[in-house]
PDB file of C-alpha atoms (C1' of nucleotides) in Angstrom:
ATOM      1  CA  MET A   1      86.144 109.312  76.807  1.00 78.00           C
ATOM      2  CA  GLY A   2      87.243 108.544  80.314  1.00 89.00           C
ATOM      3  CA  VAL A   3      86.225 110.602  83.304  1.00 95.00           C
ATOM      4  CA  THR A   4      88.757 111.176  86.092  1.00 98.00           C
ATOM      5  CA  LEU A   5      87.410 109.935  89.390  1.00 98.00           C
ATOM      6  CA  ALA A   6      86.731 112.797  91.808  1.00 98.00           C
ATOM      7  CA  GLN A   7      87.215 112.743  95.553  1.00 98.00           C
ATOM      8  CA  GLU A   8      83.539 111.976  95.975  1.00 98.00           C
ATOM      9  CA  PHE A   9      84.165 108.513  94.543  1.00 98.00           C
ATOM     10  CA  TYR A  10      86.748 107.680  97.197  1.00 98.00           C
ATOM     11  CA  ARG A  11      84.547 108.829 100.047  1.00 97.00           C
ATOM     12  CA  GLY A  12      82.251 105.818 100.120  1.00 96.00           C
ATOM     13  CA  PRO A  13      82.505 102.827 102.488  1.00 98.00           C
ATOM     14  CA  THR A  14      85.879 101.168 101.886  1.00 98.00           C
ATOM     15  CA  VAL A  15      84.507  97.813 100.769  1.00 98.00           C
ATOM     16  CA  GLU A  16      82.159  99.506  98.304  1.00 98.00           C
ATOM     17  CA  VAL A  17      84.922 101.690  96.910  1.00 98.00           C
ATOM     18  CA  ALA A  18      87.076  98.584  96.465  1.00 98.00           C
ATOM     19  CA  LYS A  19      84.396  96.802  94.449  1.00 98.00           C
ATOM     20  CA  ASP A  20      83.592  99.898  92.425  1.00 97.00           C
ATOM     21  CA  LEU A  21      87.241 100.270  91.437  1.00 98.00           C
ATOM     22  CA  LEU A  22      87.126  97.011  89.502  1.00 97.00           C
ATOM     23  CA  GLY A  23      86.824  97.792  85.810  1.00 96.00           C
ATOM     24  CA  LYS A  24      88.149 101.334  86.197  1.00 97.00           C
ATOM     25  CA  PHE A  25      91.456 102.315  84.591  1.00 97.00           C
ATOM     26  CA  LEU A  26      94.623 103.369  86.377  1.00 98.00           C
ATOM     27  CA  VAL A  27      96.576 105.901  84.328  1.00 98.00           C
ATOM     28  CA  ARG A  28     100.240 106.797  84.800  1.00 98.00           C
ATOM     29  CA  GLU A  29     101.586 109.716  82.794  1.00 98.00           C
ATOM     30  CA  PHE A  30     105.292 110.411  82.476  1.00 97.00           C
ATOM     31  CA  LYS A  31     107.111 113.680  81.888  1.00 96.00           C
ATOM     32  CA  ASP A  32     107.482 112.981  78.174  1.00 96.00           C
ATOM     33  CA  GLY A  33     103.719 112.599  77.859  1.00 96.00           C
ATOM     34  CA  LYS A  34     103.821 108.841  77.470  1.00 95.00           C
ATOM     35  CA  ARG A  35     101.175 106.894  79.334  1.00 96.00           C
ATOM     36  CA  LEU A  36     100.700 103.471  80.802  1.00 97.00           C
ATOM     37  CA  VAL A  37      97.096 102.389  81.321  1.00 97.00           C
ATOM     38  CA  GLY A  38      95.710  99.302  83.028  1.00 97.00           C
ATOM     39  CA  LYS A  39      92.259  98.055  83.938  1.00 97.00           C
ATOM     40  CA  ILE A  40      91.906  97.401  87.664  1.00 98.00           C
ATOM     41  CA  VAL A  41      91.070  93.705  87.995  1.00 97.00           C
ATOM     42  CA  GLU A  42      91.959  92.892  91.624  1.00 98.00           C
ATOM     43  CA  VAL A  43      91.758  94.870  94.888  1.00 98.00           C
ATOM     44  CA  GLU A  44      91.585  94.408  98.655  1.00 98.00           C
ATOM     45  CA  ALA A  45      89.820  96.535 101.262  1.00 98.00           C
ATOM     46  CA  TYR A  46      91.534  97.463 104.545  1.00 98.00           C
ATOM     47  CA  ASP A  47      88.946  98.998 106.785  1.00 98.00           C
ATOM     48  CA  GLY A  48      90.720 101.123 109.353  1.00 97.00           C
ATOM     49  CA  PRO A  49      92.277 100.800 112.829  1.00 97.00           C
ATOM     50  CA  GLU A  50      90.027  98.020 114.120  1.00 97.00           C
ATOM     51  CA  ASP A  51      90.793  95.817 111.115  1.00 98.00           C
ATOM     52  CA  LEU A  52      93.805  93.872 112.410  1.00 97.00           C
ATOM     53  CA  ALA A  53      95.031  93.202 108.863  1.00 97.00           C
ATOM     54  CA  CYS A  54      95.218  96.944 108.192  1.00 98.00           C
ATOM     55  CA  HIS A  55      98.458  98.823 108.790  1.00 98.00           C
ATOM     56  CA  ALA A  56      96.426 101.474 110.607  1.00 98.00           C
ATOM     57  CA  SER A  57      95.663  98.920 113.344  1.00 97.00           C
ATOM     58  CA  HIS A  58      99.103  99.763 114.795  1.00 95.00           C
ATOM     59  CA  GLY A  59      97.886 103.288 115.319  1.00 93.00           C
ATOM     60  CA  ARG A  60      98.548 106.576 113.631  1.00 95.00           C
ATOM     61  CA  THR A  61     102.280 106.520 112.927  1.00 96.00           C
ATOM     62  CA  GLU A  62     104.567 108.304 110.515  1.00 95.00           C
ATOM     63  CA  ARG A  63     104.137 105.492 108.029  1.00 97.00           C
ATOM     64  CA  THR A  64     100.355 105.286 108.182  1.00 97.00           C
ATOM     65  CA  GLU A  65      99.769 109.022 108.433  1.00 97.00           C
ATOM     66  CA  VAL A  66      98.336 109.453 104.941  1.00 98.00           C
ATOM     67  CA  MET A  67      95.734 106.750 105.620  1.00 98.00           C
ATOM     68  CA  PHE A  68      94.276 109.142 108.181  1.00 98.00           C
ATOM     69  CA  GLY A  69      94.274 112.028 105.730  1.00 97.00           C
ATOM     70  CA  PRO A  70      91.794 112.993 103.006  1.00 98.00           C
ATOM     71  CA  ALA A  71      90.247 110.419 100.683  1.00 98.00           C
ATOM     72  CA  GLY A  72      91.501 110.143  97.134  1.00 98.00           C
ATOM     73  CA  HIS A  73      95.186 110.210  98.003  1.00 98.00           C
ATOM     74  CA  ALA A  74      97.739 107.430  97.483  1.00 98.00           C
ATOM     75  CA  TYR A  75      99.195 105.444 100.376  1.00 98.00           C
ATOM     76  CA  ILE A  76     102.403 103.701  99.341  1.00 98.00           C
ATOM     77  CA  TYR A  77     104.722 101.523 101.358  1.00 98.00           C
ATOM     78  CA  LEU A  78     107.725  99.310 100.794  1.00 97.00           C
ATOM     79  CA  ILE A  79     107.214  95.615 101.421  1.00 97.00           C
ATOM     80  CA  TYR A  80     109.954  93.030 101.993  1.00 96.00           C
ATOM     81  CA  GLY A  81     112.495  95.728 101.258  1.00 96.00           C
ATOM     82  CA  ILE A  82     111.962  95.288  97.535  1.00 96.00           C
ATOM     83  CA  TYR A  83     108.470  96.002  96.306  1.00 97.00           C
ATOM     84  CA  HIS A  84     106.103  98.925  96.619  1.00 98.00           C
ATOM     85  CA  CYS A  85     102.366  98.598  97.127  1.00 98.00           C
ATOM     86  CA  LEU A  86      99.785 101.165  95.990  1.00 98.00           C
ATOM     87  CA  ASN A  87      96.674 101.959  98.014  1.00 98.00           C
ATOM     88  CA  PHE A  88      93.890 104.524  97.701  1.00 98.00           C
ATOM     89  CA  VAL A  89      92.776 106.262 100.878  1.00 98.00           C
ATOM     90  CA  THR A  90      89.033 106.220 101.484  1.00 98.00           C
ATOM     91  CA  GLU A  91      86.883 108.354 103.752  1.00 94.00           C
ATOM     92  CA  LYS A  92      87.061 106.358 106.986  1.00 97.00           C
ATOM     93  CA  PRO A  93      90.190 107.399 108.935  1.00 97.00           C
ATOM     94  CA  GLY A  94      92.889 104.750 108.568  1.00 98.00           C
ATOM     95  CA  ALA A  95      91.123 102.881 105.750  1.00 98.00           C
ATOM     96  CA  ALA A  96      92.378 102.233 102.223  1.00 98.00           C
ATOM     97  CA  VAL A  97      92.066  99.977  99.200  1.00 98.00           C
ATOM     98  CA  LEU A  98      95.090  97.993  97.989  1.00 98.00           C
ATOM     99  CA  LEU A  99      95.455  97.665  94.222  1.00 98.00           C
ATOM    100  CA  ARG A 100      96.569  94.117  93.520  1.00 98.00           C
ATOM    101  CA  ALA A 101      96.456  93.685  89.751  1.00 98.00           C
ATOM    102  CA  LEU A 102      95.947  95.463  86.433  1.00 98.00           C
ATOM    103  CA  ALA A 103      95.161  94.231  82.949  1.00 96.00           C
ATOM    104  CA  PRO A 104      97.403  96.297  80.647  1.00 96.00           C
ATOM    105  CA  ALA A 105      95.609  98.362  78.020  1.00 95.00           C
ATOM    106  CA  LYS A 106      96.668 100.185  74.911  1.00 92.00           C
ATOM    107  CA  GLU A 107      95.312 103.536  73.804  1.00 88.00           C
ATOM    108  CA  GLU A 108      94.304 103.355  70.170  1.00 87.00           C
ATOM    109  CA  GLY A 109      92.959 106.719  69.207  1.00 85.00           C
ATOM    110  CA  SER A 110      90.393 107.516  71.862  1.00 83.00           C
ATOM    111  CA  ALA A 111      89.666 103.839  72.574  1.00 86.00           C
ATOM    112  CA  LEU A 112      91.275 101.577  75.149  1.00 90.00           C
ATOM    113  CA  VAL A 113      92.085  98.056  74.007  1.00 90.00           C
ATOM    114  CA  LEU A 114      92.940  95.419  76.581  1.00 90.00           C
ATOM    115  CA  GLN A 115      96.054  93.373  75.966  1.00 90.00           C
ATOM    116  CA  GLY A 116      96.537  89.703  76.682  1.00 84.00           C
ATOM    117  CA  GLN A 117      92.944  88.930  77.614  1.00 81.00           C
ATOM    118  CA  ALA A 118      91.094  85.798  76.579  1.00 63.00           C
ATOM    119  CA  LEU A 119      87.791  85.793  74.706  1.00 47.00           C
ATOM    120  CA  ASN A 120      85.782  85.404  77.889  1.00 47.00           C
ATOM    121  CA  SER A 121      87.140  88.761  78.974  1.00 49.00           C
ATOM    122  CA  ALA A 122      85.936  90.439  75.817  1.00 47.00           C
ATOM    123  CA  ARG A 123      89.256  90.448  73.957  1.00 49.00           C
ATOM    124  CA  ALA A 124      91.288  87.844  72.139  1.00 49.00           C
ATOM    125  CA  TRP A 125      94.962  87.154  72.655  1.00 52.00           C
ATOM    126  CA  PRO A 126      97.021  89.255  70.258  1.00 53.00           C
ATOM    127  CA  LEU A 127      98.151  87.604  67.049  1.00 50.00           C
ATOM    128  CA  GLU A 128     101.753  86.463  66.643  1.00 57.00           C
ATOM    129  CA  PRO A 129     103.925  88.861  68.623  1.00 64.00           C
ATOM    130  CA  SER A 130     106.295  90.843  66.473  1.00 65.00           C
ATOM    131  CA  PRO A 131     109.991  90.538  67.351  1.00 62.00           C
ATOM    132  CA  GLY A 132     110.766  92.297  70.596  1.00 65.00           C
ATOM    133  CA  GLU A 133     107.174  92.219  71.801  1.00 70.00           C
ATOM    134  CA  LEU A 134     105.791  90.138  74.588  1.00 73.00           C
ATOM    135  CA  ALA A 135     103.402  87.297  73.812  1.00 74.00           C
ATOM    136  CA  GLY A 136      99.795  87.813  74.909  1.00 75.00           C
ATOM    137  CA  LYS A 137     100.074  85.644  77.969  1.00 78.00           C
ATOM    138  CA  GLU A 138     103.211  87.441  79.107  1.00 84.00           C
ATOM    139  CA  ILE A 139     101.616  90.839  78.596  1.00 91.00           C
ATOM    140  CA  ALA A 140      98.662  89.830  80.735  1.00 92.00           C
ATOM    141  CA  ARG A 141     100.974  89.028  83.651  1.00 94.00           C
ATOM    142  CA  ILE A 142     102.993  92.244  83.583  1.00 96.00           C
ATOM    143  CA  ALA A 143     101.009  93.809  86.446  1.00 97.00           C
ATOM    144  CA  SER A 144      99.486  90.670  87.987  1.00 97.00           C
ATOM    145  CA  GLY A 145     100.334  91.458  91.596  1.00 97.00           C
ATOM    146  CA  PRO A 146     100.685  94.472  93.921  1.00 98.00           C
ATOM    147  CA  GLY A 147     104.469  94.617  93.616  1.00 98.00           C
ATOM    148  CA  LYS A 148     104.523  94.005  89.878  1.00 98.00           C
ATOM    149  CA  LEU A 149     101.932  96.700  89.270  1.00 98.00           C
ATOM    150  CA  CYS A 150     104.111  99.345  90.905  1.00 98.00           C
ATOM    151  CA  GLN A 151     107.181  98.054  89.127  1.00 97.00           C
ATOM    152  CA  TRP A 152     105.467  98.322  85.754  1.00 98.00           C
ATOM    153  CA  MET A 153     104.121 101.836  86.329  1.00 98.00           C
ATOM    154  CA  LYS A 154     107.262 103.024  88.125  1.00 98.00           C
ATOM    155  CA  ILE A 155     105.380 103.961  91.264  1.00 98.00           C
ATOM    156  CA  ASP A 156     107.462 104.374  94.401  1.00 97.00           C
ATOM    157  CA  LYS A 157     107.303 106.196  97.724  1.00 97.00           C
ATOM    158  CA  SER A 158     107.607 109.554  95.984  1.00 97.00           C
ATOM    159  CA  PHE A 159     103.878 109.079  95.271  1.00 98.00           C
ATOM    160  CA  ASN A 160     102.998 108.597  98.931  1.00 98.00           C
ATOM    161  CA  GLY A 161     100.260 111.129  99.671  1.00 98.00           C
ATOM    162  CA  TRP A 162      99.739 111.950  95.988  1.00 98.00           C
ATOM    163  CA  ASP A 163      96.352 113.488  95.184  1.00 98.00           C
ATOM    164  CA  LEU A 164      94.708 111.163  92.673  1.00 98.00           C
ATOM    165  CA  THR A 165      91.909 113.553  91.851  1.00 98.00           C
ATOM    166  CA  LYS A 166      94.123 116.061  90.030  1.00 97.00           C
ATOM    167  CA  GLY A 167      94.386 114.006  86.868  1.00 97.00           C
ATOM    168  CA  GLU A 168      98.169 114.383  86.771  1.00 97.00           C
ATOM    169  CA  LYS A 169     100.901 111.729  86.834  1.00 98.00           C
ATOM    170  CA  LEU A 170      98.677 109.123  88.473  1.00 98.00           C
ATOM    171  CA  TRP A 171      94.885 108.902  88.528  1.00 98.00           C
ATOM    172  CA  VAL A 172      91.889 106.676  87.800  1.00 98.00           C
ATOM    173  CA  GLU A 173      89.452 106.974  84.910  1.00 97.00           C
ATOM    174  CA  ASP A 174      85.987 105.592  84.442  1.00 96.00           C
ATOM    175  CA  HIS A 175      85.378 104.238  80.950  1.00 94.00           C
ATOM    176  CA  SER A 176      82.209 102.403  81.876  1.00 86.00           C
ATOM    177  CA  GLU A 177      80.398 103.704  78.805  1.00 76.00           C
ATOM    178  CA  ALA A 178      82.594 101.340  76.779  1.00 69.00           C
ATOM    179  CA  SER A 179      82.937  98.356  79.085  1.00 70.00           C
ATOM    180  CA  VAL A 180      81.096  95.115  79.591  1.00 75.00           C
ATOM    181  CA  LYS A 181      79.596  94.235  82.951  1.00 82.00           C
ATOM    182  CA  GLU A 182      81.740  91.511  84.501  1.00 92.00           C
ATOM    183  CA  GLU A 183      81.355  89.015  87.295  1.00 95.00           C
ATOM    184  CA  ILE A 184      83.103  89.789  90.587  1.00 97.00           C
ATOM    185  CA  VAL A 185      84.527  87.157  92.937  1.00 97.00           C
ATOM    186  CA  ALA A 186      85.118  87.800  96.673  1.00 97.00           C
ATOM    187  CA  THR A 187      87.691  85.836  98.726  1.00 96.00           C
ATOM    188  CA  LYS A 188      89.798  86.172 101.846  1.00 95.00           C
ATOM    189  CA  ARG A 189      92.625  88.663 101.638  1.00 97.00           C
ATOM    190  CA  ILE A 190      96.113  87.395 100.818  1.00 96.00           C
ATOM    191  CA  GLY A 191      99.004  87.220 103.260  1.00 95.00           C
ATOM    192  CA  VAL A 192      97.150  88.394 106.365  1.00 96.00           C
ATOM    193  CA  ALA A 193      96.885  85.139 108.361  1.00 93.00           C
ATOM    194  CA  TYR A 194      98.243  86.994 111.395  1.00 93.00           C
ATOM    195  CA  ALA A 195      95.062  89.067 111.662  1.00 95.00           C
ATOM    196  CA  GLY A 196      92.916  86.528 113.524  1.00 93.00           C
ATOM    197  CA  GLY A 197      89.216  86.702 112.638  1.00 95.00           C
ATOM    198  CA  TRP A 198      89.832  89.664 110.360  1.00 96.00           C
ATOM    199  CA  ALA A 199      91.794  87.375 108.038  1.00 96.00           C
ATOM    200  CA  GLU A 200      88.514  85.626 107.217  1.00 95.00           C
ATOM    201  CA  LYS A 201      86.760  88.719 105.872  1.00 97.00           C
ATOM    202  CA  PRO A 202      85.934  88.322 102.168  1.00 97.00           C
ATOM    203  CA  TRP A 203      87.473  91.646 101.243  1.00 98.00           C
ATOM    204  CA  ARG A 204      89.566  90.651  98.264  1.00 97.00           C
ATOM    205  CA  PHE A 205      87.690  91.253  95.030  1.00 98.00           C
ATOM    206  CA  TYR A 206      88.648  90.354  91.501  1.00 97.00           C
ATOM    207  CA  ILE A 207      87.143  90.065  88.042  1.00 96.00           C
ATOM    208  CA  LYS A 208      86.300  86.460  87.323  1.00 95.00           C
ATOM    209  CA  ASP A 209      88.393  84.604  84.732  1.00 91.00           C
ATOM    210  CA  ASN A 210      90.654  87.550  84.068  1.00 93.00           C
ATOM    211  CA  ASN A 211      94.169  86.598  82.947  1.00 93.00           C
ATOM    212  CA  SER A 212      95.822  89.368  84.924  1.00 96.00           C
ATOM    213  CA  VAL A 213      94.614  88.440  88.408  1.00 96.00           C
ATOM    214  CA  SER A 214      97.465  87.444  90.769  1.00 95.00           C
ATOM    215  CA  ARG A 215      98.224  83.741  91.251  1.00 79.00           C
ATOM    216  CA  PRO A 216      96.820  82.501  94.559  1.00 66.00           C
TER     217      PRO A 216
ATOM    218  C1'  DC B   1     102.713  71.027  88.248  1.00 76.79           C
ATOM    219  C1'  DT B   2     104.278  71.685  93.503  1.00 76.79           C
ATOM    220  C1'  DC B   3     107.182  73.315  97.186  1.00 76.79           C
ATOM    221  C1'  DT B   4     110.887  76.012  99.441  1.00 76.79           C
ATOM    222  C1'  DC B   5     113.792  79.685  99.907  1.00 76.79           C
ATOM    223  C1'  DG B   6     116.267  84.093  99.567  1.00 76.79           C
ATOM    224  C1'  DA B   7     116.500  89.036  98.520  1.00 76.79           C
ATOM    225  C1'  DT B   8     116.376  93.439 101.019  1.00 76.79           C
ATOM    226  C1'  DG B   9     115.088  97.721 103.965  1.00 76.79           C
ATOM    227  C1'  DT B  10     111.631  99.960 106.755  1.00 76.79           C
ATOM    228  C1'  DT B  11     108.828  99.828 110.754  1.00 76.79           C
ATOM    229  C1'  DC B  12     107.582  98.607 115.166  1.00 76.79           C
ATOM    230  C1'  DT B  13     108.513  95.965 119.750  1.00 76.79           C
TER     231       DT B  13
ATOM    232  C1'  DG C   1     115.659  91.723 116.472  1.00 76.79           C
ATOM    233  C1'  DA C   2     111.454  90.157 114.150  1.00 76.79           C
ATOM    234  C1'  DA C   3     108.073  90.703 110.955  1.00 76.79           C
ATOM    235  C1'  DC C   4     106.471  92.101 106.706  1.00 76.79           C
ATOM    236  C1'  DA C   5      99.316  93.297 102.378  1.00 76.79           C
ATOM    237  C1'  DT C   6     105.821  89.929  97.507  1.00 76.79           C
ATOM    238  C1'  DC C   7     108.046  87.717  93.681  1.00 76.79           C
ATOM    239  C1'  DG C   8     110.810  84.671  90.959  1.00 76.79           C
ATOM    240  C1'  DA C   9     114.220  81.153  90.759  1.00 76.79           C
ATOM    241  C1'  DG C  10     115.430  76.547  91.500  1.00 76.79           C
ATOM    242  C1'  DA C  11     114.632  71.717  92.981  1.00 76.79           C
ATOM    243  C1'  DG C  12     111.898  67.795  92.772  1.00 76.79           C
ATOM    244  C1'  DG C  13     107.520  64.759  91.030  1.00 76.79           C
TER     245       DG C  13
END
DNA sequence: CTCTCGATGTTCT
DNA sequence: GAACATCGAGAGG
């Protein structure tokens, strides 16, 4: 069974927390008890006020306030007037980890089964989709980006500041007892060219060869 | 496959 | 007024 991540997990160095989040499962529970679950396959670390790519580099403002609060809370903002992005606050004031992509999973009994993943990611594509269902490749892309992830899980600014350690509505579970060790790739972060030398930091991490990682 | 562009609203200068 | 941690549609090869 999965274990809900406690605040202790979020209190490590931001880059370490980012890497450790890969392979964990984000869980969203709705009022009717229904759940959406996805394996975290892509993240980026934003390491506080001196990191010029980090929103906190503009100082402690109304928008970035929760990034300066306790670890293990959600920092959510609206981007391009359309999409929301989900971050987890870490211990360092002003630092957070951006969740960029999830591989959707299905709960079958007490087990989690990944959907739309190729054999090299430990699961085969589903068989012929039944009418009304998405094909495997389409399922894999349902949360393959920071905006899409929030769209899929219906996460908006009402979750800004949400305590992820409560195990309600939105939290992260560790199912490592059932998962395979996977290779991690590090690259430059996406869309932060304005940040000078900080744009070169290899603080984007993703699971190699996973079908749900965002495009670029 | 590649590239370009527009949508849309909050935040900060 | 500009910029923005994005995405998908549409045009062209």
